[in-house]
Short mmCIF file of C-alpha atoms in Angstrom, two decimals:
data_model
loop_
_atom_site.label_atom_id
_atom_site.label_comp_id
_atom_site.label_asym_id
_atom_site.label_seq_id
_atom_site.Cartn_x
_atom_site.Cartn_y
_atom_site.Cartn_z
CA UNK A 8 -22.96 -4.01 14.84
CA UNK A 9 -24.05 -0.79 16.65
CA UNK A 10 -26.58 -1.71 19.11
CA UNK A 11 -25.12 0.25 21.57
CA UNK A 12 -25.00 2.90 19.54
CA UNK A 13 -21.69 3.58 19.51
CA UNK A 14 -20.29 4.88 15.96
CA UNK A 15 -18.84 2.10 14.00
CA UNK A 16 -15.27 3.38 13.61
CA UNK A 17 -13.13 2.23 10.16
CA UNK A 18 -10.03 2.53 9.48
CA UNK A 19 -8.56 2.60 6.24
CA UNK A 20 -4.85 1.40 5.73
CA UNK A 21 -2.41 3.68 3.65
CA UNK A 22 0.89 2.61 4.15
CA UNK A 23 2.45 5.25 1.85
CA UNK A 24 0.78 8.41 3.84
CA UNK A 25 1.30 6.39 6.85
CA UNK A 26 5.07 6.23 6.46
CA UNK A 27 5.63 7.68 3.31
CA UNK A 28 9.82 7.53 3.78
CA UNK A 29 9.86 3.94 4.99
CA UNK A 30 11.02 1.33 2.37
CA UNK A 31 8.94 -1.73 2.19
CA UNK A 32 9.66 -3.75 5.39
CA UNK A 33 9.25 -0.31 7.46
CA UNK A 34 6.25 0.61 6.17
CA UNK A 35 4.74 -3.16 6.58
CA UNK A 36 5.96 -3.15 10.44
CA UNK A 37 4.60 0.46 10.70
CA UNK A 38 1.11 -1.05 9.42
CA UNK A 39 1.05 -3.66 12.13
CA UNK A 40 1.99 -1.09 14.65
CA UNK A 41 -1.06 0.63 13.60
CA UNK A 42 -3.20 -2.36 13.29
CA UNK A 43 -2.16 -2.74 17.18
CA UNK A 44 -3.19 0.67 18.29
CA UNK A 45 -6.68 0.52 16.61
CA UNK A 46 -7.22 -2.96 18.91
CA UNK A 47 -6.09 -0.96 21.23
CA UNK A 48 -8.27 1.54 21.02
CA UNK A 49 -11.47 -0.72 20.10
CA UNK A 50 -11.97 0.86 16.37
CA UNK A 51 -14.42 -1.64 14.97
CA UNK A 52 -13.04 -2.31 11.10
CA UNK A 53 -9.60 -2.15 10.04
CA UNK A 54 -9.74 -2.52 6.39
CA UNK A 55 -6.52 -3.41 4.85
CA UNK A 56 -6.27 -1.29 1.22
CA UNK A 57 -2.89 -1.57 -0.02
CA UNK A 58 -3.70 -2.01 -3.66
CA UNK A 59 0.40 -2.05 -5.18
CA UNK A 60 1.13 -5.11 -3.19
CA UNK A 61 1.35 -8.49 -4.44
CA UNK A 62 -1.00 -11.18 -3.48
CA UNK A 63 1.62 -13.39 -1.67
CA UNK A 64 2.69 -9.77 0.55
CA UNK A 65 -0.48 -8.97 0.86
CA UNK A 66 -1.77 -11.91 2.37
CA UNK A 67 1.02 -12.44 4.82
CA UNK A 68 0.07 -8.22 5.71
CA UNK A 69 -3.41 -9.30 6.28
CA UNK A 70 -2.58 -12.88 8.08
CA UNK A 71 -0.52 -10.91 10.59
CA UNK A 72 -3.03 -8.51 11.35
CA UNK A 73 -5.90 -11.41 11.81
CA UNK A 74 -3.29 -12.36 14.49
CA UNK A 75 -2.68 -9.49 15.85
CA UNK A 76 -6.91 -8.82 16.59
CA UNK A 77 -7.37 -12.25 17.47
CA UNK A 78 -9.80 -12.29 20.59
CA UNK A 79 -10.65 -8.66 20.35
CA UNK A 80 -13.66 -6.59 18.92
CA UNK A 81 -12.04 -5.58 16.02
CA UNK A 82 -12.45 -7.20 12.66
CA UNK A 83 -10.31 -7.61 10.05
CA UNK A 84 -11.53 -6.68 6.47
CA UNK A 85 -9.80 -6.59 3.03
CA UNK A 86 -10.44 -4.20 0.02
CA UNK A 87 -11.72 -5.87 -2.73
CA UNK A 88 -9.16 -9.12 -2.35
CA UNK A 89 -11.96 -11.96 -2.06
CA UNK A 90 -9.42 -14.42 -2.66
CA UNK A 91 -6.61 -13.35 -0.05
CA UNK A 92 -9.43 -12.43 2.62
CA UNK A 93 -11.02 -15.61 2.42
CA UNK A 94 -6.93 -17.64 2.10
CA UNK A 95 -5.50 -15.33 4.93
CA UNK A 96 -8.45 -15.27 7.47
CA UNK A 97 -9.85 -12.20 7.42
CA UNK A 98 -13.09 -11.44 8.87
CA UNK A 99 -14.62 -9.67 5.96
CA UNK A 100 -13.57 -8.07 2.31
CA UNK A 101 -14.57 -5.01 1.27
CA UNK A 102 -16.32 -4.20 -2.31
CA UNK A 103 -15.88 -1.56 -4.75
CA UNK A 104 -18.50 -0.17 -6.51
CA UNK A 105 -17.25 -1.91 -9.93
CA UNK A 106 -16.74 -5.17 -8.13
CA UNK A 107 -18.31 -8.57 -7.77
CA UNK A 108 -22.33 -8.56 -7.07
CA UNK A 109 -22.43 -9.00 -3.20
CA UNK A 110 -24.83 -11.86 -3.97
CA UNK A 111 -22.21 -13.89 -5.92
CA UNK A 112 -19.31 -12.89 -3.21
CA UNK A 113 -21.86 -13.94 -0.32
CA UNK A 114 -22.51 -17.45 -2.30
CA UNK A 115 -18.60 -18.65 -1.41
CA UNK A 116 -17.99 -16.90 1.82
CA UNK A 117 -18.39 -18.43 5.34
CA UNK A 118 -21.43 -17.64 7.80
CA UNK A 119 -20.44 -14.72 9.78
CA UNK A 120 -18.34 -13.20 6.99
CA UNK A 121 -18.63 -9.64 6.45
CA UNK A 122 -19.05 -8.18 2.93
CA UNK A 123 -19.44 -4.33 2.78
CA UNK A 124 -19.65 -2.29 -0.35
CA UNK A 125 -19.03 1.14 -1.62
CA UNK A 126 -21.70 3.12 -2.92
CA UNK A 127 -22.22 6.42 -4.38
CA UNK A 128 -25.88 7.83 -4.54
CA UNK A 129 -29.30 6.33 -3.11
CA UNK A 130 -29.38 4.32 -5.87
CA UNK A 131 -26.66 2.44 -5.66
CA UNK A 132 -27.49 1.90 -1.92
CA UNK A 133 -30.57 0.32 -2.75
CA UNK A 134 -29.83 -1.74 -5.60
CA UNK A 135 -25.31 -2.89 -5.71
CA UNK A 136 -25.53 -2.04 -1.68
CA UNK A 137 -28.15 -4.65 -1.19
CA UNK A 138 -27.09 -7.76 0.88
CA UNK A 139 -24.03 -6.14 2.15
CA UNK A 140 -23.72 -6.17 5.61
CA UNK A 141 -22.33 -2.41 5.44
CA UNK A 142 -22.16 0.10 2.85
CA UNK A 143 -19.78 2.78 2.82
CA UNK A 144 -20.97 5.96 1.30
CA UNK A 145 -18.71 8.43 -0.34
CA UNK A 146 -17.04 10.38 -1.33
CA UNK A 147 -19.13 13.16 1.26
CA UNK A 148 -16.76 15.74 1.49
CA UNK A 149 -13.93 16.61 -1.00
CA UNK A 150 -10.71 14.99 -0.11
CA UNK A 151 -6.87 15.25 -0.80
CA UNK A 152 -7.03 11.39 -1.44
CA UNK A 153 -8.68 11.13 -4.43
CA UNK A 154 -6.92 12.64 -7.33
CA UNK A 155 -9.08 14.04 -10.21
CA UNK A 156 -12.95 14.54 -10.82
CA UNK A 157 -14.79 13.36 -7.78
CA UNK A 158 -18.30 13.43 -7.44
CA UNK A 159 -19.13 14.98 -4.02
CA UNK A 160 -22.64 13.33 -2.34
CA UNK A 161 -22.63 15.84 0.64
CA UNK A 162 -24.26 15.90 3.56
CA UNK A 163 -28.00 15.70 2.01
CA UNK A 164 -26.74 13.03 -0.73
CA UNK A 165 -25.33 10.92 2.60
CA UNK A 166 -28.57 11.13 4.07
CA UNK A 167 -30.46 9.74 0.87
CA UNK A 168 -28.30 7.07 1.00
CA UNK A 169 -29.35 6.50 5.02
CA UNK A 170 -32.66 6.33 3.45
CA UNK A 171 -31.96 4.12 1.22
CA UNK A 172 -30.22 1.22 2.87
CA UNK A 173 -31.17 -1.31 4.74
CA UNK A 174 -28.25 -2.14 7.08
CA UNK A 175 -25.90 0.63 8.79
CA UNK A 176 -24.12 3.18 6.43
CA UNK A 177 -20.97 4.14 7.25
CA UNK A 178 -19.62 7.83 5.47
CA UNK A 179 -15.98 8.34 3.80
CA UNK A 180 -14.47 11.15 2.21
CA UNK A 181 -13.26 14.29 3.63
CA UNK A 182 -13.84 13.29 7.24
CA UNK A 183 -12.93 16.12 9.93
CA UNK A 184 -14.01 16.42 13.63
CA UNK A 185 -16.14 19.21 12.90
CA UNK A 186 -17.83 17.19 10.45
CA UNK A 187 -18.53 14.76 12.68
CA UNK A 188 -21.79 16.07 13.83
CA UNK A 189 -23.02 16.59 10.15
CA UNK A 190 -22.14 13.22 9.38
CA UNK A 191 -24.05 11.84 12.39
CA UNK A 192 -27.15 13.74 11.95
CA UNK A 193 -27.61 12.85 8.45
CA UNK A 194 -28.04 9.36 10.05
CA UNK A 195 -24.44 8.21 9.06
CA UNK A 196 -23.82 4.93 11.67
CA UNK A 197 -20.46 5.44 11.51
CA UNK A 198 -17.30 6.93 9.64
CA UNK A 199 -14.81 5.21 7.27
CA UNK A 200 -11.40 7.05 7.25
CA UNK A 201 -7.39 7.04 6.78
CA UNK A 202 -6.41 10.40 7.92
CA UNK A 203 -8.17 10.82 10.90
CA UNK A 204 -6.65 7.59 12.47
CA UNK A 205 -2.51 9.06 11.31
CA UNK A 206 -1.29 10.10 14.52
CA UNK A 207 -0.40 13.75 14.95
CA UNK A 208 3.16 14.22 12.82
CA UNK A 209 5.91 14.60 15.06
CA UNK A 210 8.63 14.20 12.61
CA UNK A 211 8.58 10.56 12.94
CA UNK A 212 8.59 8.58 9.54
CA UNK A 213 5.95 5.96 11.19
CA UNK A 214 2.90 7.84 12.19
CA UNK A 215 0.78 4.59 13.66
CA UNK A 216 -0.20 5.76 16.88
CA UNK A 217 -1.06 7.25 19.86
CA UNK A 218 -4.32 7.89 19.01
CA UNK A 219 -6.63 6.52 21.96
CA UNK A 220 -7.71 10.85 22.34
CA UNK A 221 -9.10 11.10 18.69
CA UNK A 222 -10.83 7.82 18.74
CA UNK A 223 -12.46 8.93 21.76
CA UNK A 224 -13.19 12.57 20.12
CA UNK A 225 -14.99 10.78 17.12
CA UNK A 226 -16.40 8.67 19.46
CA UNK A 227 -18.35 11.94 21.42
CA UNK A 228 -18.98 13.69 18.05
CA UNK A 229 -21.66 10.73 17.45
CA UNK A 230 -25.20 11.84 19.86
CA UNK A 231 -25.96 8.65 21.29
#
């Protein structure tokens, strides 16, 4: 996934910081319009996290962005939702930490399928992270987006984690550009994120794009 050592870019849907004063059509069209930039802009993942919606919604939301990145680089993956990745198309699903064993989601999946995996120490990495094609690693730095007691891992907790997997980990949580560096020299192969990919608020309710600058940006932050 990174032999050209590029940084594996992710981003992480969020309709309701996205377009937080769209009503439910708005904000769906406003997803696709971001979905369209990040093909755009070659960001490798776009993992579709919209947790309220109903199966049925959500799989016609992730159906319409497999469309949308058909014949491009970018992959389609789902949080969590093995059963409306796998009915809707989607390249991949996404695990939680408290979720199915990647062994027994990797037992009914196609070949090529991508199963990733979140993870919270070394230890996690090397035992729940096994088999997954990515794990994502978090939360690094503290972050508006999680509500209540967090546990940090930090810069020297990411790199245990590095240490610990086998397969390319990519960092979430608090990601800034001047973090960026941090994050790549701890061995991090890439960056999972929802804020960084909201275009810059211009008093527009739908803030899915331009952002072909910052990918670029995070892009250079990563030493090749």
């Amino acid at each position: 996934m990174a032999s050209d050592r590029r940084p594996i870019l992710c981003l992480i849907t969020d309709r309701r910081r996205l377009c937080p004063t769209c009503g439910d059509d708005a904000a769906v069209r406003c997803l696709l319009a971001q979905t369209q930039e990040a093909v755009a802009c070659g960001v490798n993942f776009v993992q579709i996290r919209e947790r309220e919606m109903s199966g049925d919604a959500l799989a016609g939301l992730v159906a319409a962005s497999v469309a949308i990145a058909r014949g491009s680089a970018t992959r389609i993956i789902v949080n969590d939702r093995l059963d409306v990745a796998l009915a809707a198309g989607a390249d991949g699903v996404h695990l939680r930490s408290d979720s199915v064993p990647v062994s027994a989601a990797r037992r009914i999946v196609p070949a090529g399928f991508l199963i990733g995996r979140s993870v919270h120490d070394a230890a996690e990495a090397a035992s729940e992270g096994a088999g997954a094609d990515y794990p994502i690693a978090g939360t690094v730095f503290p972050t508006s987006s999680k509500s209540g007691e967090v546990r940090v891992l930090g810069v020297e907790g990411l790199a245990g984690v590095v240490r610990a997997a086998r397969q390319p980990v990519l960092a979430i949580g608090g990601m800034t550009l001047d973090r960026l560096p941090a994050v790549a020299a701890a061995g991090a192969a890439g960056i999972a994120a929802i804020g960084l990919f909201l275009a810059e608020d211009r008093g527009l309710p739908c803030r899915s794009g331009p952002f072909r600058e910052s990918v670029l940006t995070y892009t250079r932050a990563f030493p090749r």
